[in-house]
Structures are given as structure tokens and as C-alpha cells.
Coordinates of C-alpha atoms in Angstrom, one line a residue:
Chain G
X1 CA 118.7 61.9 120.0
X2 CA 116.8 65.2 119.5
X3 CA 114.7 65.2 116.3
X4 CA 114.7 68.5 114.4
X5 CA 111.4 69.6 113.0
X6 CA 113.0 70.8 109.7
X7 CA 116.5 70.4 108.4
X8 CA 117.4 72.6 105.4
X9 CA 120.3 71.4 103.2
X10 CA 121.8 74.4 101.3
X11 CA 122.1 78.1 102.0
X12 CA 121.5 79.9 98.7
X13 CA 118.4 82.0 98.0
X14 CA 116.1 79.0 98.2
X15 CA 117.6 77.6 101.4
X16 CA 117.7 81.0 103.2
X17 CA 114.1 81.8 102.1
X18 CA 112.9 78.5 103.3
X19 CA 114.8 79.1 106.5
X20 CA 113.1 82.5 107.0
X21 CA 109.6 81.0 106.5
X22 CA 110.3 78.0 108.7
X23 CA 111.8 80.2 111.4
X24 CA 108.9 82.6 111.4
X25 CA 106.6 79.5 111.8
X26 CA 108.6 78.7 115.0
X27 CA 110.1 75.6 113.6
X28 CA 113.7 76.6 114.5
X29 CA 115.1 75.1 111.3
X30 CA 118.7 73.8 111.1
X31 CA 120.4 75.0 107.9
X32 CA 123.4 73.1 106.6
X33 CA 125.4 75.7 104.7
X34 CA 127.3 73.2 102.6
X35 CA 130.5 73.5 100.7
X36 CA 129.5 76.9 99.0
X37 CA 127.7 78.9 101.7
X38 CA 125.4 81.4 100.0
X39 CA 125.3 79.6 96.8
X40 CA 126.1 80.8 93.3
X41 CA 125.6 84.5 93.9
X42 CA 128.7 84.5 96.1
X43 CA 130.7 84.2 92.9
X44 CA 129.1 87.1 91.2
X45 CA 129.7 90.9 91.4
X46 CA 126.7 93.1 90.8
X47 CA 123.1 91.8 90.8
X48 CA 120.7 94.2 89.1
X49 CA 117.6 91.9 89.1
X50 CA 116.8 91.3 92.7
X51 CA 113.3 92.8 93.2
X52 CA 113.5 95.7 95.8
X53 CA 117.2 96.3 95.6
X54 CA 118.3 98.0 92.3
X55 CA 122.0 97.3 92.5
X56 CA 123.9 95.2 95.0
X57 CA 126.9 92.9 95.1
X58 CA 125.9 89.3 95.0
X59 CA 127.9 88.3 98.2
X60 CA 126.4 91.3 100.0
X61 CA 122.9 90.3 99.1
X62 CA 123.5 86.8 100.4
X63 CA 125.1 88.1 103.7
X64 CA 122.0 90.3 104.3
X65 CA 119.7 87.3 103.7
X66 CA 121.7 85.1 106.0
X67 CA 121.7 87.7 108.8
X68 CA 117.9 88.1 108.4
X69 CA 117.4 84.3 108.5
X70 CA 119.5 84.1 111.6
X71 CA 117.7 86.9 113.3
X72 CA 114.4 85.2 112.6
X73 CA 115.5 82.2 114.5
X74 CA 117.0 79.7 112.1
X75 CA 120.2 77.9 113.2
X76 CA 123.2 77.4 110.9
X77 CA 125.7 74.6 110.7
X78 CA 128.9 75.2 108.7
X79 CA 128.9 71.7 107.5
X80 CA 127.9 69.6 104.5
X81 CA 125.4 66.8 104.4
X82 CA 127.1 63.9 102.7
X83 CA 124.7 60.9 103.4
X84 CA 121.0 60.4 104.2
X85 CA 118.6 57.7 105.0
X86 CA 115.0 58.6 104.2
X87 CA 113.6 55.1 104.5
X88 CA 112.0 55.7 108.0
X89 CA 109.5 58.3 109.2
X90 CA 112.3 59.9 111.1
X91 CA 114.9 60.9 108.5
X92 CA 118.5 60.4 109.3
X93 CA 121.3 62.5 107.9
X94 CA 125.1 62.6 108.3
X95 CA 127.5 65.5 107.8
X96 CA 131.0 65.5 106.5
X97 CA 132.3 64.8 110.0
X98 CA 130.0 61.8 110.2
X99 CA 127.8 63.5 112.9
X100 CA 124.3 62.1 112.8
X101 CA 121.1 64.2 112.8
X102 CA 117.4 63.3 112.9
X103 CA 114.6 65.2 111.3
X104 CA 110.8 65.1 110.8
X105 CA 111.1 67.0 107.6
X106 CA 113.9 67.9 105.2
X107 CA 114.1 70.7 102.5
X108 CA 116.8 70.1 99.9
X109 CA 118.2 73.3 98.3
X110 CA 121.7 72.2 97.3
X111 CA 121.5 73.9 93.9
X112 CA 123.4 73.1 90.8
X113 CA 127.0 73.8 89.9
X114 CA 127.8 75.2 86.4
X115 CA 130.6 73.3 84.7
X116 CA 133.8 75.3 84.3
X117 CA 136.3 75.3 81.4
X118 CA 139.3 74.8 83.7
X119 CA 141.5 77.1 81.6
X120 CA 143.9 79.9 82.7
X121 CA 142.2 83.1 83.7
X122 CA 138.8 81.6 84.4
X123 CA 139.1 81.8 88.2
X124 CA 140.7 85.2 88.0
X125 CA 137.9 86.8 85.9
X126 CA 135.0 84.8 87.4
X127 CA 132.2 87.3 88.0
X128 CA 134.3 89.9 86.1
X129 CA 133.2 89.1 82.6
X130 CA 133.2 85.3 83.0
X131 CA 129.6 84.3 83.8
X132 CA 127.2 81.4 83.3
X133 CA 123.9 83.5 83.1
X134 CA 123.0 85.6 80.1
X135 CA 119.6 86.5 81.7
X136 CA 121.4 87.9 84.7
X137 CA 124.4 89.7 83.1
X138 CA 123.4 90.2 79.5
X139 CA 122.2 93.8 80.1
X140 CA 125.7 94.7 81.3
X141 CA 127.1 94.2 77.8
X142 CA 125.0 96.4 75.5
X143 CA 126.7 96.8 72.1
X144 CA 129.8 95.0 73.3
X145 CA 131.4 91.9 71.8
X146 CA 130.5 88.8 73.7
X147 CA 131.4 85.1 73.5
X148 CA 129.3 82.1 74.3
X149 CA 131.0 78.7 75.0
X150 CA 129.0 75.6 74.3
X151 CA 127.0 73.9 71.6
X152 CA 123.8 72.7 73.3
X153 CA 120.4 74.2 74.0
X154 CA 121.6 76.5 76.8
X155 CA 124.4 78.0 74.7
X156 CA 121.9 78.6 71.8
X157 CA 119.5 80.2 74.3
X158 CA 122.2 82.4 75.7
X159 CA 123.2 83.5 72.2
X160 CA 119.7 84.1 71.2
X161 CA 119.0 86.1 74.4
X162 CA 122.1 88.2 73.8
X163 CA 120.8 89.4 70.5
X164 CA 118.6 91.6 72.6
X165 CA 121.8 93.6 73.4
X166 CA 124.4 93.2 70.8
X167 CA 125.1 92.1 67.3
X168 CA 128.6 90.9 68.0
X169 CA 128.2 87.4 69.3
X170 CA 130.6 84.5 68.9
X171 CA 129.8 81.0 69.8
X172 CA 132.8 78.8 70.6
X173 CA 132.1 75.1 70.2
X174 CA 134.4 72.2 70.7
X175 CA 132.7 69.9 68.0
X176 CA 132.1 70.3 64.3
X177 CA 128.3 70.3 64.7
X178 CA 126.0 71.8 67.4
X179 CA 124.4 69.5 69.8
X180 CA 121.3 71.7 70.4
X181 CA 117.9 70.8 69.2
X182 CA 117.1 71.6 65.5
X183 CA 114.8 74.4 66.4
X184 CA 117.2 76.1 68.7
X185 CA 120.0 75.7 66.1
X186 CA 118.0 77.4 63.4
X187 CA 117.4 80.5 65.5
X188 CA 121.1 80.8 65.9
X189 CA 122.3 79.8 62.4
X190 CA 119.9 82.2 60.7
X191 CA 121.0 85.1 62.8
X192 CA 123.5 87.5 61.3
X193 CA 124.6 88.7 64.7
X194 CA 125.9 85.3 65.7
X195 CA 129.1 83.8 64.4
X196 CA 130.2 80.2 65.2
X197 CA 133.7 79.0 65.7
X198 CA 133.6 75.2 65.5
X199 CA 136.3 72.8 66.6
X200 CA 137.8 75.3 69.0
X201 CA 138.5 75.2 72.7
X202 CA 139.2 78.1 75.0
X203 CA 142.9 78.0 75.9
X204 CA 143.0 81.0 78.2
X205 CA 141.0 84.0 79.3
X206 CA 142.7 87.4 79.3
X207 CA 141.9 90.6 81.0
X208 CA 143.1 94.0 82.2
X209 CA 143.2 93.0 85.9
X210 CA 139.6 94.1 86.6
X211 CA 137.7 92.7 83.6
X212 CA 137.9 90.3 80.7
X213 CA 139.2 91.7 77.5
X214 CA 139.6 88.6 75.3
X215 CA 140.2 84.9 74.9
X216 CA 142.7 82.7 73.1
X217 CA 141.3 79.7 71.2
X218 CA 143.0 76.6 70.0
X219 CA 141.8 74.9 66.9
X220 CA 141.4 71.2 67.7
X221 CA 142.4 70.1 64.1
X222 CA 145.2 72.3 63.2
X223 CA 146.4 73.2 66.7
X224 CA 146.5 76.8 65.6
X225 CA 145.8 79.5 68.2
X226 CA 143.8 82.6 67.6
X227 CA 142.5 85.5 69.7
X228 CA 139.0 86.9 70.1
X229 CA 138.5 90.3 71.7
X230 CA 135.4 90.2 74.0
X231 CA 134.0 91.8 77.1
X232 CA 132.2 88.8 78.4
X233 CA 132.3 85.0 78.3
X234 CA 129.1 83.1 78.9
X235 CA 130.0 79.5 79.8
X236 CA 127.1 77.3 78.8
X237 CA 128.5 73.8 78.9
X238 CA 126.1 72.4 81.4
X239 CA 125.4 72.3 85.1
X240 CA 125.7 69.5 87.6
X241 CA 122.8 69.4 90.2
X242 CA 124.3 68.8 93.6
X243 CA 122.3 65.6 94.4
X244 CA 125.1 63.0 94.9
X245 CA 124.0 62.2 98.6
X246 CA 120.4 61.8 97.6
X247 CA 120.9 59.2 94.7
X248 CA 118.9 56.1 95.5
X249 CA 116.9 57.9 98.3
X250 CA 114.7 60.2 96.3
X251 CA 113.7 60.2 92.6
X252 CA 116.1 62.1 90.3
X253 CA 115.7 62.7 86.6
X254 CA 118.1 61.5 83.9
X255 CA 120.2 64.6 84.5
X256 CA 120.3 64.2 88.3
X257 CA 117.8 66.9 89.1
X258 CA 115.3 66.2 91.9
X259 CA 111.8 65.3 90.6
X260 CA 108.9 67.0 92.3
X261 CA 105.8 65.0 92.8
X262 CA 103.2 67.4 94.2
X263 CA 104.0 71.1 94.6
X264 CA 107.5 71.0 96.2
X265 CA 107.3 67.4 97.5
X266 CA 109.9 64.9 96.3
X267 CA 109.2 61.2 95.9
X268 CA 109.5 60.8 99.7
X269 CA 106.7 62.4 101.8
X270 CA 108.2 64.8 104.2
X271 CA 111.2 65.5 101.9
X272 CA 110.8 68.7 99.9
X273 CA 113.1 70.5 97.4
X274 CA 113.4 74.0 96.0
X275 CA 115.7 76.1 93.9
X276 CA 118.1 75.1 91.1
X277 CA 118.4 71.6 92.4
X278 CA 114.9 71.1 90.8
X279 CA 115.1 73.8 88.1
X280 CA 117.2 73.5 84.9
X281 CA 115.0 76.1 83.2
X282 CA 115.0 79.4 85.0
X283 CA 117.9 79.4 87.4
X284 CA 117.2 82.8 88.9
X285 CA 117.8 83.8 92.5
X286 CA 114.3 85.3 92.8
X287 CA 112.7 82.1 91.4
X288 CA 114.7 80.0 93.9
X289 CA 113.6 82.2 96.7
X290 CA 110.0 81.8 95.7
X291 CA 110.2 78.0 95.6
X292 CA 112.1 78.1 98.9
X293 CA 109.2 79.9 100.5
X294 CA 106.8 77.3 99.0
X295 CA 108.9 74.3 100.3
X296 CA 108.9 75.8 103.8
X297 CA 105.1 76.2 103.8
X298 CA 104.6 72.6 102.4
X299 CA 107.0 71.3 105.1
X300 CA 105.1 73.2 107.8
X301 CA 101.8 71.8 106.6
X302 CA 103.3 68.3 106.4
X303 CA 104.4 68.5 110.1
X304 CA 101.0 69.6 111.2
X305 CA 99.1 67.0 109.2
X306 CA 101.3 64.3 110.7
X307 CA 101.3 65.7 114.2
X308 CA 105.1 66.1 114.3
Chain W
X1 CA 98.8 100.4 65.4
X2 CA 102.0 99.7 67.3
X3 CA 102.2 96.1 68.6
X4 CA 103.8 95.9 72.0
X5 CA 106.2 93.0 72.6
X6 CA 104.9 92.3 76.1
X7 CA 102.0 93.7 78.0
X8 CA 101.8 92.9 81.7
X9 CA 98.4 93.2 83.4
X10 CA 98.8 93.9 87.1
X11 CA 101.5 95.6 89.2
X12 CA 101.9 93.6 92.4
X13 CA 105.2 91.6 93.1
X14 CA 104.5 89.2 90.2
X15 CA 103.8 92.0 87.7
X16 CA 106.7 94.2 88.7
X17 CA 109.2 91.3 88.8
X18 CA 108.0 90.2 85.3
X19 CA 108.4 93.9 84.3
X20 CA 112.0 94.0 85.6
X21 CA 113.0 90.8 83.7
X22 CA 111.2 91.9 80.5
X23 CA 112.7 95.3 80.7
X24 CA 116.2 94.0 81.3
X25 CA 115.7 91.8 78.2
X26 CA 115.1 95.0 76.2
X27 CA 111.3 94.2 75.6
X28 CA 110.2 97.6 77.0
X29 CA 107.1 96.0 78.5
X30 CA 104.0 98.1 79.1
X31 CA 102.6 97.4 82.6
X32 CA 98.9 98.2 83.3
X33 CA 98.7 99.0 87.0
X34 CA 95.1 98.2 87.4
X35 CA 92.6 99.2 90.1
X36 CA 95.0 98.5 93.0
X37 CA 98.5 99.5 91.9
X38 CA 101.1 97.6 93.9
X39 CA 98.7 94.9 94.9
X40 CA 97.8 93.4 98.2
X41 CA 100.9 94.6 100.0
X42 CA 99.7 98.2 99.6
X43 CA 97.1 97.4 102.3
X44 CA 99.5 96.0 104.8
X45 CA 101.8 97.7 107.4
X46 CA 105.1 95.9 108.2
X47 CA 106.5 93.0 106.1
X48 CA 109.0 90.8 107.9
X49 CA 109.4 88.1 105.3
X50 CA 110.7 89.7 102.2
X51 CA 114.1 88.1 101.7
X52 CA 116.9 90.7 101.8
X53 CA 114.9 93.4 103.7
X54 CA 114.3 92.4 107.4
X55 CA 111.5 94.9 108.1
X56 CA 109.8 97.3 105.8
X57 CA 106.3 98.8 105.2
X58 CA 104.4 97.0 102.5
X59 CA 103.6 100.1 100.5
X60 CA 107.3 101.2 100.7
X61 CA 108.5 97.8 99.4
X62 CA 106.1 98.1 96.5
X63 CA 107.2 101.7 95.7
X64 CA 110.8 100.6 95.7
X65 CA 110.0 97.8 93.3
X66 CA 108.0 100.1 91.1
X67 CA 110.8 102.6 90.9
X68 CA 113.3 99.9 90.1
X69 CA 111.1 98.4 87.4
X70 CA 110.6 102.0 85.9
X71 CA 114.4 102.6 85.9
X72 CA 115.1 99.3 84.1
X73 CA 112.9 100.5 81.2
X74 CA 109.4 99.3 81.8
X75 CA 106.5 101.7 81.0
X76 CA 103.5 102.1 83.3
X77 CA 99.9 102.9 82.4
X78 CA 97.6 103.9 85.3
X79 CA 94.7 102.1 83.7
X80 CA 92.8 98.8 84.0
X81 CA 92.5 96.2 81.3
X82 CA 88.8 95.4 81.1
X83 CA 88.4 93.4 77.9
X84 CA 90.7 91.1 75.8
X85 CA 90.6 89.1 72.5
X86 CA 93.2 86.4 72.4
X87 CA 91.8 84.6 69.4
X88 CA 94.4 85.9 66.9
X89 CA 98.2 85.8 67.0
X90 CA 98.3 89.5 67.8
X91 CA 96.5 89.9 71.1
X92 CA 94.0 92.7 71.5
X93 CA 93.3 94.4 74.8
X94 CA 91.1 97.3 75.8
X95 CA 91.4 99.4 78.9
X96 CA 88.8 101.1 81.1
X97 CA 88.7 104.1 78.7
X98 CA 88.2 101.7 75.8
X99 CA 91.6 102.5 74.3
X100 CA 92.8 99.5 72.3
X101 CA 96.3 97.9 72.5
X102 CA 98.0 95.2 70.6
X103 CA 100.6 92.8 71.9
X104 CA 102.7 89.8 70.8
X105 CA 102.7 88.4 74.3
X106 CA 100.7 89.0 77.5
X107 CA 101.5 88.3 81.2
X108 CA 98.6 88.2 83.5
X109 CA 99.4 89.1 87.1
X110 CA 96.1 90.5 88.3
X111 CA 96.2 88.7 91.7
X112 CA 93.3 87.7 93.9
X113 CA 91.1 89.9 96.2
X114 CA 90.4 88.5 99.6
X115 CA 86.8 88.7 100.5
X116 CA 86.0 91.2 103.3
X117 CA 83.4 91.1 106.1
X118 CA 82.0 94.5 105.3
X119 CA 81.5 95.3 109.0
X120 CA 82.2 98.5 110.9
X121 CA 85.9 98.9 111.8
X122 CA 87.2 96.6 109.1
X123 CA 88.5 99.3 106.9
X124 CA 89.8 101.4 109.8
X125 CA 91.9 98.5 111.1
X126 CA 92.9 96.8 107.9
X127 CA 96.6 96.1 108.2
X128 CA 96.4 97.1 111.8
X129 CA 95.3 93.8 113.2
X130 CA 92.9 92.9 110.5
X131 CA 94.7 90.7 108.0
X132 CA 94.1 87.8 105.6
X133 CA 97.4 86.0 106.0
X134 CA 98.5 84.0 109.0
X135 CA 101.7 83.0 107.4
X136 CA 102.6 86.6 106.9
X137 CA 101.5 88.2 110.1
X138 CA 101.1 85.3 112.6
X139 CA 104.6 85.9 114.1
X140 CA 103.5 89.4 115.2
X141 CA 101.0 87.9 117.7
X142 CA 103.0 85.5 119.9
X143 CA 101.1 84.6 123.0
X144 CA 98.2 87.0 122.1
X145 CA 94.6 86.1 121.6
X146 CA 93.7 85.9 118.0
X147 CA 90.5 85.4 116.0
X148 CA 90.0 83.5 112.7
X149 CA 86.9 84.2 110.7
X150 CA 85.7 81.4 108.4
X151 CA 84.9 77.7 108.4
X152 CA 86.7 76.3 105.3
X153 CA 90.1 74.9 104.7
X154 CA 91.9 78.2 104.7
X155 CA 90.4 79.1 108.0
X156 CA 91.4 75.8 109.5
X157 CA 94.9 76.2 108.1
X158 CA 95.2 79.6 109.5
X159 CA 94.0 78.4 112.9
X160 CA 96.4 75.4 112.8
X161 CA 99.3 77.7 111.7
X162 CA 98.6 80.1 114.6
X163 CA 99.1 77.3 117.1
X164 CA 102.8 77.8 116.4
X165 CA 102.4 81.1 118.3
X166 CA 99.6 81.2 120.7
X167 CA 97.1 78.9 122.6
X168 CA 94.3 81.5 122.6
X169 CA 92.6 81.1 119.2
X170 CA 88.9 81.6 118.4
X171 CA 87.4 80.6 115.2
X172 CA 84.2 82.5 114.3
X173 CA 81.9 80.6 111.9
X174 CA 78.6 81.7 110.4
X175 CA 77.2 78.2 110.1
X176 CA 76.6 75.4 112.6
X177 CA 79.2 73.1 111.0
X178 CA 82.6 73.6 109.4
X179 CA 82.8 73.4 105.7
X180 CA 86.5 72.4 105.7
X181 CA 87.6 68.9 104.7
X182 CA 87.4 66.2 107.4
X183 CA 91.1 66.0 107.8
X184 CA 91.5 69.7 108.3
X185 CA 88.5 69.8 110.7
X186 CA 90.1 67.1 112.9
X187 CA 93.4 69.0 113.3
X188 CA 91.3 71.9 114.7
X189 CA 88.6 70.2 116.6
X190 CA 91.2 68.1 118.5
X191 CA 93.3 71.1 119.4
X192 CA 92.8 72.5 122.9
X193 CA 94.2 75.9 121.8
X194 CA 91.4 76.5 119.4
X195 CA 87.8 77.4 120.4
X196 CA 85.0 77.6 117.8
X197 CA 82.0 80.0 118.0
X198 CA 79.4 78.6 115.6
X199 CA 76.4 80.5 114.2
X200 CA 78.1 83.9 114.8
X201 CA 78.9 86.8 112.6
X202 CA 81.3 89.7 113.2
X203 CA 79.2 92.8 113.8
X204 CA 82.1 95.2 114.3
X205 CA 85.8 95.4 114.9
X206 CA 87.0 97.6 117.7
X207 CA 90.3 99.2 118.4
X208 CA 92.3 101.8 120.2
X209 CA 92.9 104.0 117.2
X210 CA 96.2 102.3 116.2
X211 CA 95.4 98.6 116.5
X212 CA 92.6 96.1 116.9
X213 CA 91.5 95.3 120.5
X214 CA 88.4 93.2 120.0
X215 CA 85.3 92.3 118.0
X216 CA 81.6 92.2 118.6
X217 CA 79.7 89.1 117.5
X218 CA 76.1 88.6 116.7
X219 CA 74.5 85.1 117.3
X220 CA 72.5 84.3 114.3
X221 CA 69.9 82.3 116.2
X222 CA 69.3 84.3 119.3
X223 CA 70.3 87.7 118.0
X224 CA 72.5 88.2 121.1
X225 CA 75.7 90.1 120.9
X226 CA 78.9 89.3 122.7
X227 CA 82.5 90.6 122.7
X228 CA 85.8 88.8 122.2
X229 CA 89.0 90.6 123.1
X230 CA 91.6 89.9 120.4
X231 CA 94.8 91.5 119.0
X232 CA 94.2 90.1 115.4
X233 CA 91.5 89.1 113.1
X234 CA 92.5 86.7 110.3
X235 CA 89.7 86.9 107.7
X236 CA 89.7 83.6 105.9
X237 CA 86.3 83.6 104.0
X238 CA 87.8 83.1 100.6
X239 CA 89.4 85.1 97.8
X240 CA 88.2 86.1 94.4
X241 CA 90.8 85.8 91.6
X242 CA 90.7 88.9 89.4
X243 CA 90.0 87.1 86.2
X244 CA 86.7 88.6 85.0
X245 CA 88.1 90.1 81.8
X246 CA 89.7 86.7 80.8
X247 CA 86.7 84.5 81.2
X248 CA 86.0 82.7 77.9
X249 CA 89.4 83.7 76.6
X250 CA 91.7 81.5 78.6
X251 CA 91.0 78.4 80.7
X252 CA 90.0 79.1 84.3
X253 CA 89.4 76.5 87.1
X254 CA 86.2 76.1 89.0
X255 CA 87.2 78.8 91.3
X256 CA 88.1 81.3 88.6
X257 CA 91.9 80.9 88.9
X258 CA 94.0 80.7 85.7
X259 CA 95.0 77.2 84.8
X260 CA 98.7 76.9 83.7
X261 CA 99.4 74.4 81.0
X262 CA 103.2 74.3 80.7
X263 CA 105.4 76.2 83.1
X264 CA 103.7 79.7 83.2
X265 CA 101.8 79.3 79.9
X266 CA 98.0 79.5 80.0
X267 CA 95.7 77.7 77.6
X268 CA 96.6 80.3 74.9
X269 CA 100.2 80.2 73.6
X270 CA 101.8 83.6 74.2
X271 CA 99.6 84.4 77.1
X272 CA 101.3 83.7 80.5
X273 CA 100.3 84.1 84.1
X274 CA 102.0 84.5 87.5
X275 CA 101.3 85.3 91.1
X276 CA 98.1 84.9 93.1
X277 CA 95.9 84.8 90.0
X278 CA 97.2 81.3 89.5
X279 CA 98.0 80.4 93.2
X280 CA 95.4 79.7 95.8
X281 CA 98.0 77.7 97.9
X282 CA 100.9 79.9 98.9
X283 CA 99.8 83.5 98.3
X284 CA 103.2 85.0 99.3
X285 CA 104.8 88.1 97.8
X286 CA 108.1 86.3 97.3
X287 CA 106.5 83.3 95.6
X288 CA 104.6 85.7 93.3
X289 CA 107.9 87.5 92.5
X290 CA 109.5 84.2 91.6
X291 CA 106.7 83.1 89.2
X292 CA 106.7 86.7 87.7
X293 CA 110.3 86.2 86.8
X294 CA 109.5 82.8 85.3
X295 CA 106.6 84.2 83.2
X296 CA 108.8 87.0 81.8
X297 CA 111.5 84.5 80.8
X298 CA 108.8 82.2 79.2
X299 CA 107.4 85.2 77.3
X300 CA 110.9 86.3 76.1
X301 CA 111.5 82.8 74.8
X302 CA 108.1 82.6 73.2
X303 CA 108.8 85.9 71.3
X304 CA 112.2 84.6 70.1
X305 CA 110.8 81.2 69.1
X306 CA 108.1 82.9 67.0
X307 CA 110.3 85.6 65.6
X308 CA 108.2 88.4 67.1

């Protein structure tokens, strides 16, 4: 069986940038696009924070990057890696059709999947007011009412970040107390721009066909419903790193994110990781692209050092 | 005196990306462009590894990024920060005209300056065959003769990386032994594609007006001159991080690079750093942009946490 020099798992900004760098180094990387080709930006509308392009649709940005990666010599497989064996020097991987692949180096860029509410209107208005990233989309909602869903650190951070833009912020939390750290809670509780609706869940998201206009809440104790007019819903109820196939094969942290040992190297030499699958803190496309570049250079160096 | 929320020192990919993120967070950052506005890419010609743009002139890429950063609300000062005092909560900075500035947070993105040979033809053909980055420009020289100048780890890495493209590689080294680590030396010494010319210096770089065609060497022992035909000269004799104003104010490593303590934070809380000024390993524009984004988010968080 042919052994690939580099297999890249995932095709968001980290995977594609790793692909570009590997391809330019003549390694002819094989990129597994996975179940969501292009990654999280495929579910957004406009991106205003990609350096060099002032304003572009998320899917368009990713299509450009894929085309560029392809032109540079990377190969794409429209499949998902579901199983791996990293125990030997030659790594073995299987895709969702049980086809087997061998590789001298692997770069994991499978990202993380933000948890969804699962309520009516969420899919319809995803990317049209429903978002998971205040840093990315906050600037679109200057002086507008916004809602944050969640009670943990990320929700508090989103609420705190949104005070840069508006003084009409409502946090919706399912419990009667916040689960965020004390310090984070205080920043929010002491801020007059932020209201908190405890013991409420989002029953549905309403809109005018093109954008969110409000939500309907259900009080968990009384069962009463109420409406909140809002232009944006920032869902901050956690993310799931896409690391199921790697469990037991490389070290993961308590939340399932990949642990990096030295630069971009995982606990297995020759296996590297980049992007949101290792990053619960920044979660920005440009940051993922940067670490994707680093992982590709580390993989190239690894191959040379080991004469592969 | 007005205290800025965030001052950014440097205007390469790290500084501009930090500026975009700070500006979108409504912090109205003030960016000091420094002595080389736009950074190292201003001295290059074509860039083929910026994700999203397949092929663009380095200066054009940086102009686009500057325009975007400006539009998002960052302010630019065409001055250089020459002196700082980070000993108080409010940081004090002075520029080259001795004007004083105050800031609640600072992001240092002053980069590193590759050392030059100082020989005839070097300036003329800079970016036209004379380069400091094999990863960036190697792919432009498939099956062409190339020269690497230097005897340390970076030179060996450049030579090793260039074996992906060509089997006609000559290392020019001023001493009679390599200074690179043993492991790096072995990869080069055992490679039939790589020749080494010891005890030689580059006397001049020749070209046809638009691109490098060769170099003239001088043997340090005999004084004899000789010519080497080549399409590219990769200068790998080291870089100087641009940290002179910060010495004694934040922790630097033995080579003068800024030491990061937690994420992008330096040894002083509220002072962050990103890009080549902290990175001797990757030195890629996209990697710098990624860490610039991270530093801006860390600075924003710092300001919120400290109610500034």
C-alpha cells in the first residue's frame, strides 16, 4: 500500500492552510474533508475580520481557500476519517467507507462543533442573527438589543464583549445560578447593560425571513412563555471538539481537546494538530490558519528528520 | 493626558491583524508604524502562500491590510516607539520625536530583521532572487540551482527544505566547519543534492536587471574569487528581533526575542506580543496574523478584567 507523506484530517481554515504549506513543500498532502467541508465558516454569512479581505461571505472565503489549496497540489477526499491506529511508525487510518490509508505524518484539524439549542427557528436563522461568536459578529450589532444564551464563562465573556457595542444585553440561562467562575460572574452582575433571565429556555427563534427579530422563552418553573425582541442570539452553551476517532490514540484534555506537547505536536510523534480542535480560547479563523501553517511546517521538518 | 486603551507597536501582519481585532472591539487602537511600515513583506515580490489570495505582491497585500485596518477604526502614527516605561499600571511610551503616550495595554509586534550580507547587488536584487525564506519562496525555484548562505541551523533547514524542489543546492559558509547542531549537519552532509563551499564569503550578487543570475565568492584563505551560477540566494545568517526599546522592561530570551508567559502575555501584565518578535521558528505572515489576533483578544480581555 502506498504510504502518504502527510494526511490532513479536516478542511476548515487550519486544514486548508496546512494543505497549502504541505503542497508548496511538494508533499502532495491528502486532505480528508470530513462531514462539514470548509468548517464552521460555511455556516456564516459575512466575515469582516479576515485580514486582506474586508468583507466576504464565509462560504465564499472557504471556496477560495479550497481552490487555492487544490491548485497548489493538495488532493482532496470527500470522506470522513472514523478510525485511526497511531501505534506504529506508519500511521493507519480508515474512512467512513472502511477504506484504509497509511501515512508518515498526520495533521488533525477537525475543529469543534458549537452546541445548538435544537429549538424552532434555529436552523432557519443560523448565520442570520443566530451565531456562536461575539468576537466575530458583535460589531454587526451596534446599539441593537442582543441575547446571549448560557451561564458559563463563554457566555459571560460574550456578554462582556458585547458591552463594547450595546447597552441592551440579555442573558438567558436555564438554571437559577450562573455556572461561570466568580470573577467572570462579577463582571456581568455589576454591569447595568446586562440583564439576566434565570430559569428560562429558548422555545423558539423568530424572524422576518431574512434575519432574527426575537425569541420566545419558557420559564422552567411556571411554564409561562414570554417574548424578547432581539437582533442577535449568541449561543454560548459549549462546544464539542471533534476528537471521537482519536480517543485513546493521542492525549486529550478533560474536555476532549487535543493536548499539544511541543509546538503543534500531539502526544504521538509525527501526529500534529491545529485550529479549534486544540483551541478553546480564541476560535478565530485567522488564528486557525496560523496554527495550520505551523503544523504543516512541523510535519515537514518531522519527515525530513526521520528520512521519510 | 489621554490614556489609550491599546497601543500597537509595529505594522506587519501581526500588528495589522491585532489592529483589526482591537478596532472591531471598539478599542480604537493606535498603531505605531515604525521604521519599516508593513514589515518584511514590503521587501518581497510575489506571495503565493497567503490563504485566500493565490498570488499577490507582498507590498500590495500589506497595503490592503492597512486600508482594511484603517477602515475598521484603527489609527496610525507614522512614528517609531523608541523608549518605554512599563513599571506602572499606566504604561508610558515615547516616540522618535520624544512625544509621550499613555496606554492601558500594549501589543508589541515589531518583528525581526534578517541580517544582510552587505555586498554589492544585494539591495538591487532583494526580493528578486535574494530572499531570507525558503519556505516562502522555495517553490519558485523548482529544478533550479540555488545558494544558501550560512552555517547554522536555519541555513541547514533551508538547504534541507530546498531538496523538496531541486538537487542543485550550494551552501556558502564563512568558516571551515558548520555551526549547526550535529543532527542538522548530518541531514545536509549526507545529502548528495547539497554541496558546501567552506571558507567563502559572497563578494557580490549579479543579475540580469530583473533577477539574480549568480554570485561571486571570495575564498578567505587564498583570496581567490570564483563564480556560482544561481537563480536564488537564501540568506540565512540570522535575524535580529527588534526589541531594543524593551530591553530591561520585559523579559527577553538569550537571542533578544520576547518571552511569552501565558498565551500572548509578556512578563508584564497588560503587555502582549505577537509575530516574529516572539517567533524564531515559523516566521510566516499567516502565523504572525494568527498570533496578532490572539494578542488583541488577550488585550481586550485584560482591559475588561481590570475595568480599564
